[in-house]
PDB file of C-alpha atoms and ligand atoms in Angstrom:
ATOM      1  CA  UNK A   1     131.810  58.214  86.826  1.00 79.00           C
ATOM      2  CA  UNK A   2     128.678  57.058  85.909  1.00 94.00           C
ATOM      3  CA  UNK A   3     125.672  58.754  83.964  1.00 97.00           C
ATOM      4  CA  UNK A   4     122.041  58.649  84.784  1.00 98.00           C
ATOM      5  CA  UNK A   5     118.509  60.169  83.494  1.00 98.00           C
ATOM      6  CA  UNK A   6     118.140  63.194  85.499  1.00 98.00           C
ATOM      7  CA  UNK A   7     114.551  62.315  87.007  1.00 98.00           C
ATOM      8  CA  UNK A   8     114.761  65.144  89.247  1.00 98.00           C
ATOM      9  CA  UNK A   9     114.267  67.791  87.146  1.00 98.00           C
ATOM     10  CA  UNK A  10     110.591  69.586  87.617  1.00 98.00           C
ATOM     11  CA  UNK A  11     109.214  71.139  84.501  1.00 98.00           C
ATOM     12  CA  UNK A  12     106.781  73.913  85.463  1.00 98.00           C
ATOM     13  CA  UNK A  13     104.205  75.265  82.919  1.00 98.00           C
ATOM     14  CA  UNK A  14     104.989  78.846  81.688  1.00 98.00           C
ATOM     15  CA  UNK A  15     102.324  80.798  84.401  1.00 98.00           C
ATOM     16  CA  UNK A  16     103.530  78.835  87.162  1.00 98.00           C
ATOM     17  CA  UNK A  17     106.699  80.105  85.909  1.00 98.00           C
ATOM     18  CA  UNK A  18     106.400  82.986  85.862  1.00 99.00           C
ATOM     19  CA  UNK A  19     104.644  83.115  89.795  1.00 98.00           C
ATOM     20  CA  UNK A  20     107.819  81.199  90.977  1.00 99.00           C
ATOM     21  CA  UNK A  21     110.473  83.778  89.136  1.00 99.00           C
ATOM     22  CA  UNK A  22     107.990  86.552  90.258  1.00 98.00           C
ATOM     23  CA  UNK A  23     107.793  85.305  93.711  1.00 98.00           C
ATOM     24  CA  UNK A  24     111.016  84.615  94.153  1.00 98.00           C
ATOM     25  CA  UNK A  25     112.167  87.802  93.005  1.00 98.00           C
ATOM     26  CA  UNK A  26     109.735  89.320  95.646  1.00 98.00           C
ATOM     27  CA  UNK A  27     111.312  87.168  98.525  1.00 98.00           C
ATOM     28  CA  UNK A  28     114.989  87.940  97.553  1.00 98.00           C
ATOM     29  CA  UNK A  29     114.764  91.456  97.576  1.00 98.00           C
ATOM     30  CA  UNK A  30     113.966  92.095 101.164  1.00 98.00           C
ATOM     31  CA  UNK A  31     117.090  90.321 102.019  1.00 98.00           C
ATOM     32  CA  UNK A  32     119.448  92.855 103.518  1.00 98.00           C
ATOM     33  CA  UNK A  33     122.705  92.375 105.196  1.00 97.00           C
ATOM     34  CA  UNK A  34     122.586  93.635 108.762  1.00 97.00           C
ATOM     35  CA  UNK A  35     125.615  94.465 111.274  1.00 96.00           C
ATOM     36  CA  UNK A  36     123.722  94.177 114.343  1.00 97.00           C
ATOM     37  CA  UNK A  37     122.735  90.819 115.682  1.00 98.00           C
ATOM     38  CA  UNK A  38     120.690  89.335 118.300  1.00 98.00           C
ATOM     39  CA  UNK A  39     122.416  87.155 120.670  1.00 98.00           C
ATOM     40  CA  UNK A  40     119.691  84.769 120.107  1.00 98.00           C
ATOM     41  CA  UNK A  41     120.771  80.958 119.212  1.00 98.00           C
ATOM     42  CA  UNK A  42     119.925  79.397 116.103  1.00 99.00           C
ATOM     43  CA  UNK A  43     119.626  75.361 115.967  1.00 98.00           C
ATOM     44  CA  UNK A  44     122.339  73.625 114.747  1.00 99.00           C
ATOM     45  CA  UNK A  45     120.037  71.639 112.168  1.00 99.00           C
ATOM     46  CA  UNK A  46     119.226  74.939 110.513  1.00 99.00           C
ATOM     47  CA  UNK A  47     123.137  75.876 109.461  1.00 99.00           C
ATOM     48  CA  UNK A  48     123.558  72.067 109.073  1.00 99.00           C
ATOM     49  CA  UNK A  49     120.642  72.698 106.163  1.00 99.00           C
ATOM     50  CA  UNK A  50     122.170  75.676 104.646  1.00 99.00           C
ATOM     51  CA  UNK A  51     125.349  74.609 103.924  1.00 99.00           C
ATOM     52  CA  UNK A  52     124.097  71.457 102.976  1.00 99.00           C
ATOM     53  CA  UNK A  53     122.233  73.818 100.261  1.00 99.00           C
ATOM     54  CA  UNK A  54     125.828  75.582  99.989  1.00 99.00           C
ATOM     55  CA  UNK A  55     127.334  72.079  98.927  1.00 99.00           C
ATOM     56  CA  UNK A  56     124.953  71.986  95.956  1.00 99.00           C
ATOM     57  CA  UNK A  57     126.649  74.389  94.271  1.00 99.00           C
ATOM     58  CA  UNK A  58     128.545  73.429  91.118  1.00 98.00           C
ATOM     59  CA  UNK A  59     131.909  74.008  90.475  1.00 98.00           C
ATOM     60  CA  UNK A  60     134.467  73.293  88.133  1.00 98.00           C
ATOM     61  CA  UNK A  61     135.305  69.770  87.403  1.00 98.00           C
ATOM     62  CA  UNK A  62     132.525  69.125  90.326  1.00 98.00           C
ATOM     63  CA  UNK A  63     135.619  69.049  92.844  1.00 98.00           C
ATOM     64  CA  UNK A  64     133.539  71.104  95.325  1.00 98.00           C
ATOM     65  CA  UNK A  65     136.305  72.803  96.303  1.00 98.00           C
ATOM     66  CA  UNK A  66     135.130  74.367 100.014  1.00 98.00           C
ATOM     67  CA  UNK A  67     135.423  73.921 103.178  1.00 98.00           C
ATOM     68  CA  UNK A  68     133.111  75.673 105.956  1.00 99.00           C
ATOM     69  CA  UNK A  69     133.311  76.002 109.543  1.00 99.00           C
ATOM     70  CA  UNK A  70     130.833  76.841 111.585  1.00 99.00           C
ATOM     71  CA  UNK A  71     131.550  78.229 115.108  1.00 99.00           C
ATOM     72  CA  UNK A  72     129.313  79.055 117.751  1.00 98.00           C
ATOM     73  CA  UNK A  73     131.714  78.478 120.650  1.00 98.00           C
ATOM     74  CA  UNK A  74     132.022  81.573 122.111  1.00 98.00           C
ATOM     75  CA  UNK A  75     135.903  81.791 123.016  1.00 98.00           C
ATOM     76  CA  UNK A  76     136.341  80.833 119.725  1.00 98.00           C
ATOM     77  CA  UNK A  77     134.076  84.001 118.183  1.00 98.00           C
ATOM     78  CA  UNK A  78     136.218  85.933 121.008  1.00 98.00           C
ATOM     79  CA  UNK A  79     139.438  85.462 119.870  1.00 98.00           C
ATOM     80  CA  UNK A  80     137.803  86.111 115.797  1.00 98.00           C
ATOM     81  CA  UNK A  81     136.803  89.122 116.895  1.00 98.00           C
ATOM     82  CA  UNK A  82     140.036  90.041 118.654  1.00 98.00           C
ATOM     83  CA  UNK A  83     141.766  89.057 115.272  1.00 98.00           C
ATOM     84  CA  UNK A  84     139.189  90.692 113.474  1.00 97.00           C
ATOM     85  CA  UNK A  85     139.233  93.902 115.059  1.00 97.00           C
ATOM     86  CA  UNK A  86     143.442  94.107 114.801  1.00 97.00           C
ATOM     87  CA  UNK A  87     142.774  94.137 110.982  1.00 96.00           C
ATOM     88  CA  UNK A  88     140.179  96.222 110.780  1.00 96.00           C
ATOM     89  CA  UNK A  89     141.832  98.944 113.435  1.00 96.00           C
ATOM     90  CA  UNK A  90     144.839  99.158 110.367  1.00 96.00           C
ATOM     91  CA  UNK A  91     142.796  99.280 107.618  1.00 95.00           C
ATOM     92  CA  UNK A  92     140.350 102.574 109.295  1.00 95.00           C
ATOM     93  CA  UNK A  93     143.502 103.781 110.487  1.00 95.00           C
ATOM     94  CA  UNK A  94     146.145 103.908 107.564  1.00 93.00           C
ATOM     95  CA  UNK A  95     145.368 100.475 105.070  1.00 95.00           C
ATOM     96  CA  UNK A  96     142.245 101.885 103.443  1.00 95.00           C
ATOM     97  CA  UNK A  97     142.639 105.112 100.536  1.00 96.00           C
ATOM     98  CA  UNK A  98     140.897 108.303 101.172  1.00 95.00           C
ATOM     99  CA  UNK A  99     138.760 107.079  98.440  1.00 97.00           C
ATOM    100  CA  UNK A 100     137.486 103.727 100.071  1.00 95.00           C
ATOM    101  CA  UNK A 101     136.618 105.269 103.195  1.00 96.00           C
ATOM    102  CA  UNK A 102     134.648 107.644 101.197  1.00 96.00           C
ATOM    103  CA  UNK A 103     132.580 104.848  99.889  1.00 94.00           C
ATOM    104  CA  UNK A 104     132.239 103.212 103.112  1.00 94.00           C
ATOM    105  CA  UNK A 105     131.073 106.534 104.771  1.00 91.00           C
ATOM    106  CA  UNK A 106     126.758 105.743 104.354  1.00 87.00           C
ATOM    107  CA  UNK A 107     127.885 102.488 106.303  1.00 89.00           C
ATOM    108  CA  UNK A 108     128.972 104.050 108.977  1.00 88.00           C
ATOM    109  CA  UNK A 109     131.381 101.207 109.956  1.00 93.00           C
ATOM    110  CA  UNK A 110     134.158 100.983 111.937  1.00 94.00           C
ATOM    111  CA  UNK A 111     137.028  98.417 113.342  1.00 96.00           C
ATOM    112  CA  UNK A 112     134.804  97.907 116.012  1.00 97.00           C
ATOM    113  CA  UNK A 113     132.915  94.524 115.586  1.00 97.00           C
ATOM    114  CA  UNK A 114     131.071  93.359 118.274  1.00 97.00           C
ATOM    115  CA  UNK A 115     128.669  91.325 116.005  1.00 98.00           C
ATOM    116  CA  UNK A 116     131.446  88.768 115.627  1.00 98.00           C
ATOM    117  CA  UNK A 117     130.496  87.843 119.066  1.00 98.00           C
ATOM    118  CA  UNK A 118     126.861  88.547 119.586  1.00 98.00           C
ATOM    119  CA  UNK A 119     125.566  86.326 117.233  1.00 98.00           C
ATOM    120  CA  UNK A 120     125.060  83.092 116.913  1.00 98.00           C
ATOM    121  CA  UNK A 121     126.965  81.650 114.379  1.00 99.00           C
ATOM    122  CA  UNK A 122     130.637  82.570 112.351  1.00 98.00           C
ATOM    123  CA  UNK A 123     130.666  80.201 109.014  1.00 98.00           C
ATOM    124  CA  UNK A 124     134.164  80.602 107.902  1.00 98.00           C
ATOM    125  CA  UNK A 125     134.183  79.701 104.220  1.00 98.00           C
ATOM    126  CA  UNK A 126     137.683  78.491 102.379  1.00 98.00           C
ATOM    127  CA  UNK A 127     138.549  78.098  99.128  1.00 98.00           C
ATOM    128  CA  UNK A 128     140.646  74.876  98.785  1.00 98.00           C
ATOM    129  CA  UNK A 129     143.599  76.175  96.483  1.00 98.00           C
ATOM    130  CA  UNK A 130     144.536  72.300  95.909  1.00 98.00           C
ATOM    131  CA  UNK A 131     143.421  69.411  96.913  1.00 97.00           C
ATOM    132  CA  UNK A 132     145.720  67.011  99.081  1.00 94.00           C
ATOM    133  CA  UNK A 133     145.896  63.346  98.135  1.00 92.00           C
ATOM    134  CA  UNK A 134     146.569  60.730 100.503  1.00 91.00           C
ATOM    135  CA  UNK A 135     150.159  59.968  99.327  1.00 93.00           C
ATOM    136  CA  UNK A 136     150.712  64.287 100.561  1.00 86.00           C
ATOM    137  CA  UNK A 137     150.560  65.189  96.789  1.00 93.00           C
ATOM    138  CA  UNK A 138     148.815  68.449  95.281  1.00 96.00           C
ATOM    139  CA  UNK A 139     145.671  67.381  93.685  1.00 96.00           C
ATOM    140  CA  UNK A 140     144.550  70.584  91.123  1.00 98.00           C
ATOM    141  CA  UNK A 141     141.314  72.477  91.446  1.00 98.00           C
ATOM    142  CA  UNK A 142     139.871  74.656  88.772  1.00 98.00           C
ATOM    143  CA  UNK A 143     137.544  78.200  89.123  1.00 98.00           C
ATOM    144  CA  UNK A 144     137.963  77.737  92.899  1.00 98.00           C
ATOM    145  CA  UNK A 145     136.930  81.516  92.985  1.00 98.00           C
ATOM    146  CA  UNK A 146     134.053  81.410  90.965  1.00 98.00           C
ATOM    147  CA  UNK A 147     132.941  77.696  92.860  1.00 98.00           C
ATOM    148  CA  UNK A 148     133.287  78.926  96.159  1.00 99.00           C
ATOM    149  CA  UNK A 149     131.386  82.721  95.029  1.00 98.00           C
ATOM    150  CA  UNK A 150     128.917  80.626  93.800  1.00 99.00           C
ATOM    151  CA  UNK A 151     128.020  78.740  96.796  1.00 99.00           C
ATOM    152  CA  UNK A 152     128.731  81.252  99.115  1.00 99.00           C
ATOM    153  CA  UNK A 153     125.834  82.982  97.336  1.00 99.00           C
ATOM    154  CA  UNK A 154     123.472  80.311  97.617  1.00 99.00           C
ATOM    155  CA  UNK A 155     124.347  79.918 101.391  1.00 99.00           C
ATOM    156  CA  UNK A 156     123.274  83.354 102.022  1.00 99.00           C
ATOM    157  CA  UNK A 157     120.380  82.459  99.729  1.00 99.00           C
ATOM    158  CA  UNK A 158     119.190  79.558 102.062  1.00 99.00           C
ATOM    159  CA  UNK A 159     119.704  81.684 105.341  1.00 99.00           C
ATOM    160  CA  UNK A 160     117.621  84.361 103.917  1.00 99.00           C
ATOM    161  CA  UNK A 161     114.676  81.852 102.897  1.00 98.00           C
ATOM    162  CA  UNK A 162     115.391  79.880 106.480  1.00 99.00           C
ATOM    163  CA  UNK A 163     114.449  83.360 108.200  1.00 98.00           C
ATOM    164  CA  UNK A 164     117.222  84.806 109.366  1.00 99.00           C
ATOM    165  CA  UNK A 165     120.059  87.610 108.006  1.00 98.00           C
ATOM    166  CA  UNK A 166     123.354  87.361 107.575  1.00 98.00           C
ATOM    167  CA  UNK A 167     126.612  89.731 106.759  1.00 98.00           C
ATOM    168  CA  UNK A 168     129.164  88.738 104.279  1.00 98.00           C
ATOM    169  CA  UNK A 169     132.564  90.227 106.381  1.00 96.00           C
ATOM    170  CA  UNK A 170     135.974  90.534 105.317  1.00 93.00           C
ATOM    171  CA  UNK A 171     138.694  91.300 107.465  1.00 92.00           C
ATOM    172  CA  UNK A 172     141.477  91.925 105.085  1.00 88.00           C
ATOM    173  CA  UNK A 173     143.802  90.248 105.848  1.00 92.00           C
ATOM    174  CA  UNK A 174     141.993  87.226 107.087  1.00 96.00           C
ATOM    175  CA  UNK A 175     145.049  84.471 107.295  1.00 96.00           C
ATOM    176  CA  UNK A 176     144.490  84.548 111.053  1.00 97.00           C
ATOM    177  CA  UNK A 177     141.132  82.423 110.553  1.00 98.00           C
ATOM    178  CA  UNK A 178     143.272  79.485 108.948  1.00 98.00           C
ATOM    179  CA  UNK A 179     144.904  79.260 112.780  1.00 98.00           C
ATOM    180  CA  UNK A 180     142.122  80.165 114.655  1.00 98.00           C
ATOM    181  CA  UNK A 181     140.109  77.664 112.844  1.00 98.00           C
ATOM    182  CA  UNK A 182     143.134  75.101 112.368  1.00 98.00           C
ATOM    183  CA  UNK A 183     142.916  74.778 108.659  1.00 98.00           C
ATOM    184  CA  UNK A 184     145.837  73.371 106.399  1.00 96.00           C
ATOM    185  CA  UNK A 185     147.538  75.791 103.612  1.00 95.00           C
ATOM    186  CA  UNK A 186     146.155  74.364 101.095  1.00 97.00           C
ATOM    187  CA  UNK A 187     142.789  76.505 102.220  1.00 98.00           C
ATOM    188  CA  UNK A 188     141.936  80.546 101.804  1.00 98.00           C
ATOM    189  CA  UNK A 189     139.711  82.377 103.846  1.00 98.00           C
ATOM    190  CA  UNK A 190     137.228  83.422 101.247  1.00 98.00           C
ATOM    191  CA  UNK A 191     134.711  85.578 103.849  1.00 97.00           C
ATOM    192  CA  UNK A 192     133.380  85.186 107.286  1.00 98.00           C
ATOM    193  CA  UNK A 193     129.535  85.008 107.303  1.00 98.00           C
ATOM    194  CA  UNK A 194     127.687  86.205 109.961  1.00 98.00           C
ATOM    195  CA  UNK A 195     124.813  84.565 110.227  1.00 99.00           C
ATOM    196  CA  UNK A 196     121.402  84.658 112.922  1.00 99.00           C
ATOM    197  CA  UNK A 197     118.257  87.188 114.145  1.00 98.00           C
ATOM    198  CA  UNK A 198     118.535  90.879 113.366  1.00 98.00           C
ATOM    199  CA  UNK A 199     118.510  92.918 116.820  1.00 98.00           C
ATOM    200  CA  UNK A 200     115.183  94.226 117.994  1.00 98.00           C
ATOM    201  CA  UNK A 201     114.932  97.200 115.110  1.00 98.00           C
ATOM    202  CA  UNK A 202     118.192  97.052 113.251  1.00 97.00           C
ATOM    203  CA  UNK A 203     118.678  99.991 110.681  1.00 96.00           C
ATOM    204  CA  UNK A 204     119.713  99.692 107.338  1.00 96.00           C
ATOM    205  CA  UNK A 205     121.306 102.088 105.106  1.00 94.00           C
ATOM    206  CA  UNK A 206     118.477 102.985 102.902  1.00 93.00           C
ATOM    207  CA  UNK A 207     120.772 102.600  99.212  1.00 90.00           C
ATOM    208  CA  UNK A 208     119.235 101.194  96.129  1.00 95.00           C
ATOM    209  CA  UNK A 209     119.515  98.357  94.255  1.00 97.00           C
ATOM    210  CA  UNK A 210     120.020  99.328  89.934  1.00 98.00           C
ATOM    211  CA  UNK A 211     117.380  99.071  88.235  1.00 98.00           C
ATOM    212  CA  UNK A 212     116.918  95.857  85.485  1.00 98.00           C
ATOM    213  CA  UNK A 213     118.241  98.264  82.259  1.00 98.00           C
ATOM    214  CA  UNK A 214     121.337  99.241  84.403  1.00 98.00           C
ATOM    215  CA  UNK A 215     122.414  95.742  84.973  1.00 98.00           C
ATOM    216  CA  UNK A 216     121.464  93.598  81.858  1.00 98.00           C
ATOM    217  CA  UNK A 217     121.334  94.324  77.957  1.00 98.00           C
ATOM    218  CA  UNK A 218     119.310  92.006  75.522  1.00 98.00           C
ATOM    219  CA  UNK A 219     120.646  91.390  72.719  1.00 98.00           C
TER     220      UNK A 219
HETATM  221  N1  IYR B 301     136.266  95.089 106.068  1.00 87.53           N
HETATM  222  C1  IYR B 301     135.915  96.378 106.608  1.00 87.53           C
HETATM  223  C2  IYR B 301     135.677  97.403 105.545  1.00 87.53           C
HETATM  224  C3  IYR B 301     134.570  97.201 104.617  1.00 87.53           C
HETATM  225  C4  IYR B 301     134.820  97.119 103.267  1.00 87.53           C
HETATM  226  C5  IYR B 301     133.802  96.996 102.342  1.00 87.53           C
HETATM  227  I1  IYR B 301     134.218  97.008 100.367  1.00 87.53           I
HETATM  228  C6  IYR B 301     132.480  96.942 102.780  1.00 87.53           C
HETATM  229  O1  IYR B 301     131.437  96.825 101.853  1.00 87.53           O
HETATM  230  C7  IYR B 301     132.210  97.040 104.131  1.00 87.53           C
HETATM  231  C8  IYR B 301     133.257  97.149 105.061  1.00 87.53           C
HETATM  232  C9  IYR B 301     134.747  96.245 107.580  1.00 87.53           C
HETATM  233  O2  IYR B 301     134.120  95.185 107.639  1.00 87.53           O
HETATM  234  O3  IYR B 301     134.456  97.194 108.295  1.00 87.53           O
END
């Protein structure tokens, strides 16, 4: 690999700073995930953007060790929900402790998910465990966790700043998306994003983000 002078790199004086952490802060807050979508449709060229944004994530060894799929076919989104919704029945009907419920309870969720067909788009995101060479041999990936977290969070990070909400779901187990989706073992479903227009006035549960002394200590 080559090296180069990073020319890209913007240097802002500190006021303009501190309007562009301020305003930033301002925008990211009102981003809420929502469980009830509009069946509106949402270019292709908009997703196409924000994973490109996703893919500018770093990760260990810059191996970029991801893989998302997009669907907006709607027998595919069918048969994710039908999947889905077999997981989810389990887990609100035996999987899930007493005390997970509990927290769940303000959510008012259930194994009912008919989101996972109303909207627009499904982005299945994997974590490639390995990689695969071209002789069939295991190539190794580091933090594949921590890569993939990371630019799953700055996916939902460019679909909150493109204009529309998203909701981070996890069927537990999710296997079922790697034949659904046709992906090879070497990939784990990571989480299913949701992603287009909130229906005409979604609610919200009205919970509270900490505060900026419950999450960080200066030292
Ligand atoms: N996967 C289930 C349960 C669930 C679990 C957590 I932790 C949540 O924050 C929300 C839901 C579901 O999607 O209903």
């Amino acid at each position: 690999m080559t090296i180069k002078i990073y020319s890209d790199y913007k240097r802002y004086a500190v006021s303009e700073m501190k309007d562009r952490a301020q305003s930033f802060y301002n925008d990211l807050k009102r981003r809420r995930s929502v469980r009830d979508f509009s069946d509106e449709m949402v270019e292709r060229s908009i997703i196409e953007d924000c994973i490109r944004t996703a893919g500018t994530a770093p990760s260990g060894a810059n191996l970029q060790p991801w893989q998302f799929v997009a669907v907006s076919n709607p027998k595919i989104k069918m048969e994710i929900r039908k999947a889905a919704e077999k997981e989810e029945h389990a887990f609100y009907h035996g999987r899930a402790s007493g005390e997970w419920l509990d927290d769940l309870k303000s959510f008012a969720t259930n194994e009912h998910k008919p989101f996972l067909e109303s909207a627009p788009w499904l982005i299945g995101i994997f974590e490639k465990r390995y990689g695969l060479t071209e002789e069939g041999g295991k190539k190794k990936h580091y933090y594949v966790s921590e890569s993939v977290g990371i630019a799953t969070g700055m996916l939902i990070t460019a679909i909150h700043n493109a204009g529309l909400v998203c909701l981070t779901h996890t069927p537990s187990p999710m296997k079922f998306l790697n034949q659904i989706l046709e992906r090879p073992v070497n990939e784990k479903p990571f989480l299913l994003l949701v992603v287009g227009y909130p229906a005409e006035g979604v609610k919200v549960p009205d919970n509270q983000r900490k505060v900026l002394n419950e999450i960080v200590t200066f030292i």
